[in-house]
Short mmCIF file of C-alpha atoms in Angstrom, two decimals:
data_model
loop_
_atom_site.label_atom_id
_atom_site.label_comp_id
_atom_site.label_asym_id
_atom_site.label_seq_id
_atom_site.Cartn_x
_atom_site.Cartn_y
_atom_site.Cartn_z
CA UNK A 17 102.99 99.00 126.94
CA UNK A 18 105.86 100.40 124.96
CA UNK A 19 105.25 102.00 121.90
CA UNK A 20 107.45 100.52 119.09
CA UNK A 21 109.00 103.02 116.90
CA UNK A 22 112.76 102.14 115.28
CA UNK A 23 115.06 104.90 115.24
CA UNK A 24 118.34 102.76 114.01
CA UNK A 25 119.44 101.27 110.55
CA UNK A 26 121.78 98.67 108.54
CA UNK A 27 121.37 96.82 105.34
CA UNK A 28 119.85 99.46 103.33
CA UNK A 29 118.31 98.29 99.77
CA UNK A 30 115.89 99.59 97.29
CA UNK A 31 112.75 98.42 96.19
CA UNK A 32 109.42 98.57 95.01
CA UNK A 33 106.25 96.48 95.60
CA UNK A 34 104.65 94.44 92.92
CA UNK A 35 101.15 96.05 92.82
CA UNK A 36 100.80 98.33 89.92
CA UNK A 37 97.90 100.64 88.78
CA UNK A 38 96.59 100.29 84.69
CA UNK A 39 95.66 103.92 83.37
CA UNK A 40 94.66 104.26 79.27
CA UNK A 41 95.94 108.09 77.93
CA UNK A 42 93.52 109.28 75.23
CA UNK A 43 95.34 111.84 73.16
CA UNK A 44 93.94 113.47 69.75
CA UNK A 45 96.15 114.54 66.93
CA UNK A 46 98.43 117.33 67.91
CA UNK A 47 98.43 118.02 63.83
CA UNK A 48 97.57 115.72 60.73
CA UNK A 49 98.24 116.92 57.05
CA UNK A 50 98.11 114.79 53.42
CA UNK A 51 100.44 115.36 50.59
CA UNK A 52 99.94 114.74 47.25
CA UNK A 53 102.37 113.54 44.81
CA UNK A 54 101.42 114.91 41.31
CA UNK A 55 101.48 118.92 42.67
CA UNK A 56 104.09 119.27 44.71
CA UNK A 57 102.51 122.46 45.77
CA UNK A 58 99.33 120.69 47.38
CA UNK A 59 98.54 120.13 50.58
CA UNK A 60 95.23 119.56 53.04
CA UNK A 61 96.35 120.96 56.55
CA UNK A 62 92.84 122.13 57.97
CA UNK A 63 90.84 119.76 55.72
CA UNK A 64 88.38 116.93 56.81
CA UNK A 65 90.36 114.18 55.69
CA UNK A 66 93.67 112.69 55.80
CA UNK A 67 94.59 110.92 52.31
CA UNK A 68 96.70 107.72 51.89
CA UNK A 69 97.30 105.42 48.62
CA UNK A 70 97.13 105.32 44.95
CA UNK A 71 94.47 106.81 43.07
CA UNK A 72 92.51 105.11 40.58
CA UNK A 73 94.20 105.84 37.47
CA UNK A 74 97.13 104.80 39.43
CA UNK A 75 99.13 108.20 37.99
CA UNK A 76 99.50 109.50 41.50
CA UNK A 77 99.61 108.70 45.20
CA UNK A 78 98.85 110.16 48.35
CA UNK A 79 100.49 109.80 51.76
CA UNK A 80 99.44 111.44 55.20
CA UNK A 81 101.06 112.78 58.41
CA UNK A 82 99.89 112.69 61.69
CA UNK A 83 101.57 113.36 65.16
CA UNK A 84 100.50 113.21 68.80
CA UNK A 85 101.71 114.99 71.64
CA UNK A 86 102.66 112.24 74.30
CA UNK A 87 104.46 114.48 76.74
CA UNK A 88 101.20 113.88 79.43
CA UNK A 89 102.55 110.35 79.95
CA UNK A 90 103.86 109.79 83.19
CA UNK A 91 107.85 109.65 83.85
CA UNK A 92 107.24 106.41 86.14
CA UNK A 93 104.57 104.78 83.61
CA UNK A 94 105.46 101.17 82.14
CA UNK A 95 103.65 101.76 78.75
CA UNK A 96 102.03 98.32 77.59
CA UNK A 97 100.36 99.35 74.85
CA UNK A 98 99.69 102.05 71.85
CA UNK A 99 96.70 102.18 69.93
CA UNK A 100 96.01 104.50 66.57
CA UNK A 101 92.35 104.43 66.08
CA UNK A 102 91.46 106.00 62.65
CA UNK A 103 88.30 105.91 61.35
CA UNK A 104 87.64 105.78 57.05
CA UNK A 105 85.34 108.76 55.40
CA UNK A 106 86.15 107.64 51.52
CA UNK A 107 87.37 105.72 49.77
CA UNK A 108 88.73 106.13 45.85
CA UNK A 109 85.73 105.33 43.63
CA UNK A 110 83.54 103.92 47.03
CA UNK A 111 85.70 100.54 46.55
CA UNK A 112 85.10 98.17 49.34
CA UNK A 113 87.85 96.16 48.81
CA UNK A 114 90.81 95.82 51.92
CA UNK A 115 93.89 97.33 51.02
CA UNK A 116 97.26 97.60 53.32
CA UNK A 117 97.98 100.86 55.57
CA UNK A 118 101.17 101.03 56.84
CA UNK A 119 102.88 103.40 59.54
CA UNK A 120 106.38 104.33 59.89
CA UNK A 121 107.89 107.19 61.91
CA UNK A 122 109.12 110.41 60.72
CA UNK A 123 112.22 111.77 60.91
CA UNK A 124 112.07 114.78 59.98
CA UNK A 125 109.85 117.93 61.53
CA UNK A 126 107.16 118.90 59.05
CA UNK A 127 103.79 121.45 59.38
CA UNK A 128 100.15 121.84 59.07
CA UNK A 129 98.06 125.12 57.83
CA UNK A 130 95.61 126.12 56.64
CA UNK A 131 94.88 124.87 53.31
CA UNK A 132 91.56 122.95 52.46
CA UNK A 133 90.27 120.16 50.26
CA UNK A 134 88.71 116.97 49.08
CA UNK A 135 90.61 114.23 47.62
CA UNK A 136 93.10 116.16 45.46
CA UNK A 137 93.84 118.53 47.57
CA UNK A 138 94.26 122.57 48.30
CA UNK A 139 96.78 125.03 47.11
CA UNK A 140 99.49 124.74 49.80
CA UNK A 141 100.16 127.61 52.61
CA UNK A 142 103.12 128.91 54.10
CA UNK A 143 103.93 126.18 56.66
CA UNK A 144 101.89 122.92 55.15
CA UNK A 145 103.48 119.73 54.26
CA UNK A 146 103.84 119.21 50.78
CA UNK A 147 105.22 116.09 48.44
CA UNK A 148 108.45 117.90 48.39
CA UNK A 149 108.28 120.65 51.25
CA UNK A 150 108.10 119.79 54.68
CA UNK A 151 107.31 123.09 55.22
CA UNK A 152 106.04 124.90 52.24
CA UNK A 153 107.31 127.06 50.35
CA UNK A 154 111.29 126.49 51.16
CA UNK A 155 112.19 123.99 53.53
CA UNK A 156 112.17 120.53 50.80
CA UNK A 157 112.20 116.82 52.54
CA UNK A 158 115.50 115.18 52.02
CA UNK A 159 113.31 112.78 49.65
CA UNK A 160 110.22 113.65 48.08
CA UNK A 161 106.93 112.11 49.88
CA UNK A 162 108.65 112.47 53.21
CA UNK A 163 111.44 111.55 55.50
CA UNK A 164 110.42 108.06 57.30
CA UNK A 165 112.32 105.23 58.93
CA UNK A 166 112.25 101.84 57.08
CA UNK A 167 111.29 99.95 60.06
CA UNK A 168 107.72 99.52 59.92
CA UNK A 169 105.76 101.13 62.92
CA UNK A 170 102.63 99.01 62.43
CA UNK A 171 100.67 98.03 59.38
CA UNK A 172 96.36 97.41 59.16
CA UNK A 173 94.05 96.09 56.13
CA UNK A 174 91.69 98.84 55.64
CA UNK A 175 88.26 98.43 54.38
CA UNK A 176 85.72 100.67 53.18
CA UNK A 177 81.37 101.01 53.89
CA UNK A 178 79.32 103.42 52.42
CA UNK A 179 76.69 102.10 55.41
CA UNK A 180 79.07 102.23 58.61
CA UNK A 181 81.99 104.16 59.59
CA UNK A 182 85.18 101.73 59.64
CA UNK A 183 87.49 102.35 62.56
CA UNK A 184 90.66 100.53 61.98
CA UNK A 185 93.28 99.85 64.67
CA UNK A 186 97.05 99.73 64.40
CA UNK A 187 98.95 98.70 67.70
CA UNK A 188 102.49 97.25 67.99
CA UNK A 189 105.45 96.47 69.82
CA UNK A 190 107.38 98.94 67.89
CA UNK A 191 104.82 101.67 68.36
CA UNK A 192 105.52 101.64 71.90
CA UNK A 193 109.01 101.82 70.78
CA UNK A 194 108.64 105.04 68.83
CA UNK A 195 106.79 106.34 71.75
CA UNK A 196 108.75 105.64 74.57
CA UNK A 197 112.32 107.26 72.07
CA UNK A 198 109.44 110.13 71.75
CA UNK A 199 109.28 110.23 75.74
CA UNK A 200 112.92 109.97 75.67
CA UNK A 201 113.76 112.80 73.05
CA UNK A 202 110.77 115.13 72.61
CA UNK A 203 112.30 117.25 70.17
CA UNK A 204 112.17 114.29 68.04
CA UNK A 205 108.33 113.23 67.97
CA UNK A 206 107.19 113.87 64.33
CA UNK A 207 104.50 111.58 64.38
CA UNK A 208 104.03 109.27 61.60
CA UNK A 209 103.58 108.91 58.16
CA UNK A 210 100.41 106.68 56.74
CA UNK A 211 101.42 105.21 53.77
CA UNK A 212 99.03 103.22 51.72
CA UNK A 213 99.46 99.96 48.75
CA UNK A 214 101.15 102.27 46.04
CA UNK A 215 101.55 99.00 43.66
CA UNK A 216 97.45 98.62 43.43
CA UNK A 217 95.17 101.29 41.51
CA UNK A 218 92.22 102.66 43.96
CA UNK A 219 93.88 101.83 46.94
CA UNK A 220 93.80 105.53 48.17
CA UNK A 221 91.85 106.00 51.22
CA UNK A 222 90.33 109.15 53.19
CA UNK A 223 90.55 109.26 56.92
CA UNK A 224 88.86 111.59 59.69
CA UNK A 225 91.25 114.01 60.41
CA UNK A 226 91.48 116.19 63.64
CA UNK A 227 89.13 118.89 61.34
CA UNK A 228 86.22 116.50 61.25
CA UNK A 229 83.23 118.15 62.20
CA UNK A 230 80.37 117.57 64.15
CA UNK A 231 78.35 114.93 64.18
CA UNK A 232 81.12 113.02 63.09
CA UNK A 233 83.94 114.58 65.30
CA UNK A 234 83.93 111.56 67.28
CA UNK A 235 85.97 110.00 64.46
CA UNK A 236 89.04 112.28 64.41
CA UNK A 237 92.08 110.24 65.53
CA UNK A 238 92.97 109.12 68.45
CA UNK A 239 96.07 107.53 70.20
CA UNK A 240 95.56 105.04 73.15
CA UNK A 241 98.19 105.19 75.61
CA UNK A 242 97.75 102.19 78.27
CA UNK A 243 100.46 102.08 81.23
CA UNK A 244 100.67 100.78 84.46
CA UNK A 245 102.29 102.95 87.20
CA UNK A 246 104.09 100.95 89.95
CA UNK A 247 102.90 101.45 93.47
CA UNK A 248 104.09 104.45 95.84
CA UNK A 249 104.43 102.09 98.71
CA UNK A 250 108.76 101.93 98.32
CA UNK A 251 110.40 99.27 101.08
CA UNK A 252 113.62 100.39 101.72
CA UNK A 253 116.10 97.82 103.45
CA UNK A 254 118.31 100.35 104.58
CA UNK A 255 121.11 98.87 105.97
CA UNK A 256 122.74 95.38 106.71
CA UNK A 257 124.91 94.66 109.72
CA UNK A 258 125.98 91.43 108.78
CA UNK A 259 128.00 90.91 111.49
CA UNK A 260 125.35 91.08 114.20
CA UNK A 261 122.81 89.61 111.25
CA UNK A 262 120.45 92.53 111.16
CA UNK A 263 118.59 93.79 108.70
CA UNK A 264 116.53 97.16 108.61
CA UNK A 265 113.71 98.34 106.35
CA UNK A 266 111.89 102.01 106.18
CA UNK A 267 109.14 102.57 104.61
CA UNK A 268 109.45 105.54 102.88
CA UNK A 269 106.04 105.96 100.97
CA UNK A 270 102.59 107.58 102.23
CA UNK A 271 100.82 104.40 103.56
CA UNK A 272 101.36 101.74 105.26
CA UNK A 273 102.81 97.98 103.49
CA UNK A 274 101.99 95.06 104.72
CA UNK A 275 105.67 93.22 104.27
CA UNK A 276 104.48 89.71 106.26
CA UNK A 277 104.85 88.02 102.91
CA UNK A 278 108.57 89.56 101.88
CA UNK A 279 111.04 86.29 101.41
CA UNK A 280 114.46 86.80 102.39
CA UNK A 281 117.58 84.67 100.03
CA UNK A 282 121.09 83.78 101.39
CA UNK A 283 122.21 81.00 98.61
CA UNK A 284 120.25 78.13 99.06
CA UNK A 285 118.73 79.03 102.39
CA UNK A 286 114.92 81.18 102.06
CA UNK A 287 113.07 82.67 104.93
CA UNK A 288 110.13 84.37 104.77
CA UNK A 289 109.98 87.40 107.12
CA UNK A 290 107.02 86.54 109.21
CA UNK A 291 107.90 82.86 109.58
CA UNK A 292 110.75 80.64 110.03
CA UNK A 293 113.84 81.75 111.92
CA UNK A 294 113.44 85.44 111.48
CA UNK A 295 112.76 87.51 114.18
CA UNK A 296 111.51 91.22 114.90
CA UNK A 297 113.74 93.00 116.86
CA UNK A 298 111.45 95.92 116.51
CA UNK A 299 108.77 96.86 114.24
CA UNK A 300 105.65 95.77 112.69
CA UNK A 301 105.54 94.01 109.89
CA UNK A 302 102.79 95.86 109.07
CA UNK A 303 104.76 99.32 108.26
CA UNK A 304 103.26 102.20 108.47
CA UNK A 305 104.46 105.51 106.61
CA UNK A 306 107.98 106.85 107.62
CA UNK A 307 108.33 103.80 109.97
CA UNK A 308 111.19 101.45 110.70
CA UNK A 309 111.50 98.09 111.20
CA UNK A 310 114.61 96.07 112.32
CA UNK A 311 115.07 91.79 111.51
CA UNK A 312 117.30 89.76 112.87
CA UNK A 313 118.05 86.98 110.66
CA UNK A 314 120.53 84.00 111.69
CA UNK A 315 120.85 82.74 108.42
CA UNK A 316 122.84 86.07 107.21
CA UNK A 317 126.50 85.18 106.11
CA UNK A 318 128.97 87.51 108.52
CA UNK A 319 132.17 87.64 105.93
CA UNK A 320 130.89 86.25 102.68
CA UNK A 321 127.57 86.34 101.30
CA UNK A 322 124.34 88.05 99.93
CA UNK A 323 120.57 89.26 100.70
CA UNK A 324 117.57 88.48 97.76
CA UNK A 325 114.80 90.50 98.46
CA UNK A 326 111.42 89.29 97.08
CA UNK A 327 107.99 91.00 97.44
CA UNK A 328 106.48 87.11 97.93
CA UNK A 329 107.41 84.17 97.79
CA UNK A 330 110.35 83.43 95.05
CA UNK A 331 107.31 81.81 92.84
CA UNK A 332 104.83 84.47 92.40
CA UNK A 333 106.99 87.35 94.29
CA UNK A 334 109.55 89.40 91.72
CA UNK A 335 113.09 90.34 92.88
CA UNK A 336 113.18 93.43 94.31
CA UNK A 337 116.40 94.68 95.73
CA UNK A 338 119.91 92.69 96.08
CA UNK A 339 123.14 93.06 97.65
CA UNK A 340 126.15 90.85 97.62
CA UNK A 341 129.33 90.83 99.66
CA UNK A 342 132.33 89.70 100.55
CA UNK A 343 132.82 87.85 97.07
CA UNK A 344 130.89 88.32 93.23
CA UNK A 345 128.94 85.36 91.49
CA UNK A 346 126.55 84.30 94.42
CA UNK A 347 123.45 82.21 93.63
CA UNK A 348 121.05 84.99 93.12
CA UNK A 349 123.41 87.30 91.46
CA UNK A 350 122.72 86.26 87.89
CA UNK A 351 118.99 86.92 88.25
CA UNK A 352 119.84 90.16 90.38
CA UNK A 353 121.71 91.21 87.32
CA UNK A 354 118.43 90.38 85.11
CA UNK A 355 116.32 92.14 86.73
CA UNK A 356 117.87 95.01 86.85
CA UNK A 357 118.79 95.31 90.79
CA UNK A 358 122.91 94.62 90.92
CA UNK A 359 124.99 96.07 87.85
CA UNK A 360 127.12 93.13 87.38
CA UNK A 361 127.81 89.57 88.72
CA UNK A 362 131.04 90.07 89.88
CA UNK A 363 130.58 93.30 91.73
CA UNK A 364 130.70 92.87 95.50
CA UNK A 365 131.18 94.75 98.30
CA UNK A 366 134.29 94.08 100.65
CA UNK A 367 133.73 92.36 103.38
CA UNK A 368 132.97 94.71 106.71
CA UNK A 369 134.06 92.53 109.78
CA UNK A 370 133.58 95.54 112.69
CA UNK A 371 130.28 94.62 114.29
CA UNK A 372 129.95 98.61 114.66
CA UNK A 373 129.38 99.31 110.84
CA UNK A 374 126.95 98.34 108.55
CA UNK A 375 126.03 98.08 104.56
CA UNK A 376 124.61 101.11 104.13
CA UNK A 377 123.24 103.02 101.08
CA UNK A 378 124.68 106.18 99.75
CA UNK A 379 122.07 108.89 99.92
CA UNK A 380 122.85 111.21 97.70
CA UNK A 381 122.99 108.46 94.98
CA UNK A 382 120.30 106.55 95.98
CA UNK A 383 117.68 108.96 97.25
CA UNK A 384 117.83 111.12 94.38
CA UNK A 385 115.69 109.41 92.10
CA UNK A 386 114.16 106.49 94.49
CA UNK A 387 116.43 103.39 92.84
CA UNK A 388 119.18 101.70 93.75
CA UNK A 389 120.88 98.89 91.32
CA UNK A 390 124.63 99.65 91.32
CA UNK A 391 126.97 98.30 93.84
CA UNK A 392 128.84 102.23 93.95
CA UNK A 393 125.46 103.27 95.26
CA UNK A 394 126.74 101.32 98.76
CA UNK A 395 129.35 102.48 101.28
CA UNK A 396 130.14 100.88 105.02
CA UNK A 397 129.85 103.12 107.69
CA UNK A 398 128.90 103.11 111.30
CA UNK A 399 125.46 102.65 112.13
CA UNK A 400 122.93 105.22 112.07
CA UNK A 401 119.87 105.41 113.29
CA UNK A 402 118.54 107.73 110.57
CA UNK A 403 116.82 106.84 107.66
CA UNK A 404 118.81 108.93 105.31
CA UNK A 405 122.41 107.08 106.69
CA UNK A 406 123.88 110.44 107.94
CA UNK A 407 125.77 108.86 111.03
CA UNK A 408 125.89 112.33 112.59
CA UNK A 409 122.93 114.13 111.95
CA UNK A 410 122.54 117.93 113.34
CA UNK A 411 119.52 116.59 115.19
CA UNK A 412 117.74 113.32 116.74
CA UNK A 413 114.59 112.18 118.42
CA UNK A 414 114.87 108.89 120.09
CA UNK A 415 111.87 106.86 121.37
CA UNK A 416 110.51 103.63 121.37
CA UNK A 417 112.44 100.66 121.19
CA UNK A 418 116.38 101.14 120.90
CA UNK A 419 118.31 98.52 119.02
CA UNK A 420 122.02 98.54 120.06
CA UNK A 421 123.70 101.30 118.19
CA UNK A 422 125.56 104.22 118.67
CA UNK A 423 123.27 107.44 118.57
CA UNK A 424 125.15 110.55 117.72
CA UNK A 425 124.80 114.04 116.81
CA UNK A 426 126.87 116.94 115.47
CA UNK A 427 124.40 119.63 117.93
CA UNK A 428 121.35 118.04 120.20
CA UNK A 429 119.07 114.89 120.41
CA UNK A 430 115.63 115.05 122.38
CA UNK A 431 114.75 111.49 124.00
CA UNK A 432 111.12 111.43 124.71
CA UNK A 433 108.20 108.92 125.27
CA UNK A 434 109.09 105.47 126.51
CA UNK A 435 112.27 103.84 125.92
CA UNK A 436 113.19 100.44 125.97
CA UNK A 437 116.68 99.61 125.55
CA UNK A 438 117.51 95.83 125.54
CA UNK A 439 120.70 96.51 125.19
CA UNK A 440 123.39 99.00 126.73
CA UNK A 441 122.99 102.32 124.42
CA UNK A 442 125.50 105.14 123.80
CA UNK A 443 123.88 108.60 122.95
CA UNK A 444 126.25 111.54 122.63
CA UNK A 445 125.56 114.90 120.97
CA UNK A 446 128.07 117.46 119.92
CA UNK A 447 125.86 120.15 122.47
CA UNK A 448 122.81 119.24 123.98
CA UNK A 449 120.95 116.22 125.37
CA UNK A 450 117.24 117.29 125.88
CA UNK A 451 115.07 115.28 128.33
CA UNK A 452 111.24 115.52 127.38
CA UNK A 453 108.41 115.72 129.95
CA UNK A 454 106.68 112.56 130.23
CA UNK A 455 110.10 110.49 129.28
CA UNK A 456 110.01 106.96 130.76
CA UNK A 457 113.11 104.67 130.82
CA UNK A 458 112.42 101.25 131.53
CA UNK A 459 114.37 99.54 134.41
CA UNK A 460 117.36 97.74 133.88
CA UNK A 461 117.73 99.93 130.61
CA UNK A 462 121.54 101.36 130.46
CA UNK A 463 121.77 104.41 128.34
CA UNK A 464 125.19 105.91 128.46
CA UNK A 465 125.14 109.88 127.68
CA UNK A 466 127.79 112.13 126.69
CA UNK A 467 128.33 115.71 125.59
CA UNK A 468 131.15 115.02 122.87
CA UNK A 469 131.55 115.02 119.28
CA UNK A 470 130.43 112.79 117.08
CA UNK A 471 132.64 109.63 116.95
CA UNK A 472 134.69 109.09 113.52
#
């Protein structure tokens, strides 16, 4: 029995199964302050409560700040939601009724000390928030009550019971815009301002703050973070010869993929790699960690064509990878384009008509950051049988099944194991060919070895 191991390459594409894992990030308040509009000189940094609204006798209003740190969200995460959960402690004059909360993001840094109060506040300290100091005593907001973007981060009606805590939600599309621009550009998360209805008397409003003390500490704010991460398990196609038709995928995650249901797309024509007219030239199509497999596919224009890559079946599968050649505008390369897998529809690779050379991808633009979507990202070259596309690698270890290449090396390569070579093989190294105990060449194999430098 020969062991089946690929050691070769071609059509090399990018691309990332499906399967995702949901995580939910609970973050408290980083800080949280209230300013209050008839002393510009109050504040309530390290108080219980975070104030928002107009007072009763309607001469004054109150607005709060609160921000979150977000930096413990993952670089890879797909956020799908954000959640403020705030919970209401008073309310002016115990009213019950609803009244409107909105949220909008600051622009501008601002700070939280140590001053402490109830509903009209605490004599500010160096470093608070105030009405008209984003950080008291000297630095002023460019307009008094804070520096916010118009568009509106979320809004919630907000009720009030003297029997039950209220926890009110506010989630949005536009939240998880702020957040991911916060993700983006750290140094400009300043939270957001809660701003309640300043047109209605007694709308004003006390909220848990990050202060709130036990029993009740379970009520400070909290931000709700829920992302999916996509799945380690990475199928690289890593080269196409289209000339002989052959397509090669590595597996370059930590576990094996099962890639029996992958769908292959030439135009109009659609093979699925376990089925139809594709065939394993070597491989399993259950691929393990680091492993290679190699397809030969009839259906694979030589001069003028493309390769869609689905993780399915085009239904329920997404594309994952794409590659087009020889001329731009092919079927798939409008949806290619959409999805973010080919830069543009008219981009195309030149057509490579030497059976020796394949597709391949450029490594040091491609393996960088694990993506591939631009057609400069792709060079022809000669074959390699190394996963990284070096076509003369300082070293090589060749076993298992050989698909016809030409295996090269600037200094030695090691053959070892059993080798099955369908077809005639050239190996040369630059200085050594090592022969490992135990190595077993099947008959009727040719292998052709030279000492010489690596061919150009």
């Amino acid at each position: 029995m020969i062991r089946q191991l690929s050691v070769f390459l071609f059509f090399l594409l990018l691309t990332f199964s499906v399967c995702s894992q949901s995580f939910t990030l609970e973050l408290g308040a980083e800080k949280d302050n209230s300013m209050f509009s008839e002393n510009t000189a109050l504040s309530n940094g390290a108080g219980n409560n975070i104030f928002a609204g107009r007072i009763q006798n309607g001469m004054a209003f109150r607005r709060g700040l609160i921000k979150f740190d977000v930096s413990a969200v993952p670089s890879d995460a797909i956020i799908q939601s954000v959640v403020l959960d705030l919970y209401v402690f008073r309310s002016a004059r115990s009213s019950t009724t609803p009244h409107n909360f909105d949220i909008h993001k600051v622009l501008n840094d601002w700070g939280e000390a140590g001053s402490s109060g109830n509903g009209s506040g605490a004599a500010a300290q160096t470093g608070d928030a105030t009405w008209s100091q984003r950080l008291y005593p000297n630095t002023d907001w460019t307009a008094s009550g804070g520096d916010y973007e118009t568009i509106l981060s979320a809004s919630q009606m907000v009720a009030y019971s003297s029997f039950n805590l209220e926890k009110d939600e506010w989630s949005s599309a536009q939240m998880v815009s702020d957040v991911l621009s916060w993700l983006a550009n750290p140094s400009t998360n300043y939270g957001w301002i809660l701003i309640g209805d300043e047109t209605i008397n007694g709308s004003a409003k006390g909220f848990a703050s990050k202060e709130m003390a036990p029993p009740f500490d379970y009520a400070r704010p909290k931000l709700s973070i829920n992302y999916t991460i996509p799945s380690d398990n990475r199928i690289i196609l890593n080269e196409v010869n289209a000339q002989k038709r052959r397509i090669e995928l590595y597996n370059s995650d930590t576990s094996a993929v099962d890639i029996s249901n992958y769908t292959l797309l030439n135009g109009s024509t659609t093979s699925t790699i376990s089925g139809g007219n594709v065939s394993v030239l070597n491989g399993s199509l259950m691929l393990d960690s680091a492993a290679y497999i190699v397809l030969h596919w009839p259906d694979l224009n030589q001069n003028d064509g493309e390769v869609a890559l689905y993780n399915g079946d085009t239904t329920s599968g997404d594309l994952i990878d794409y590659i087009q050649y020889g001329s731009g505008t092919q079927v798939h390369a409008g949806k290619a384009v959409t999805e973010g897998v080919w830069d543009n529809i008219a981009s195309f690779l030149s057509t490579e008509a030497d059976s020796g050379k394949s597709y391949s991808l450029n490594t040091a633009q491609s393996y960088a950051n694990g993506t591939e979507s631009n057609m400069t990202n792709w060079l022809s070259q000669l074959e390699t049988p190394t996963y990284n596309n070096n076509p003369c690698p300082s070293s090589l270890n060749l076993k298992g099944i050989l698909v016809e290449a030409d295996y090269a090396s600037s200094d030695f390569i090691e053959l070892e194991g059993s080798i099955n070579a369908p077809k005639a093989i050239l190996i040369n190294a630059a200085n050594a060919i090592y022969l490992k105990p135990g190595l077993e060449v099947e008959m009727g194999n040719v292998l052709n070895i030279e000492i010489s430098a690596c061919p150009e």
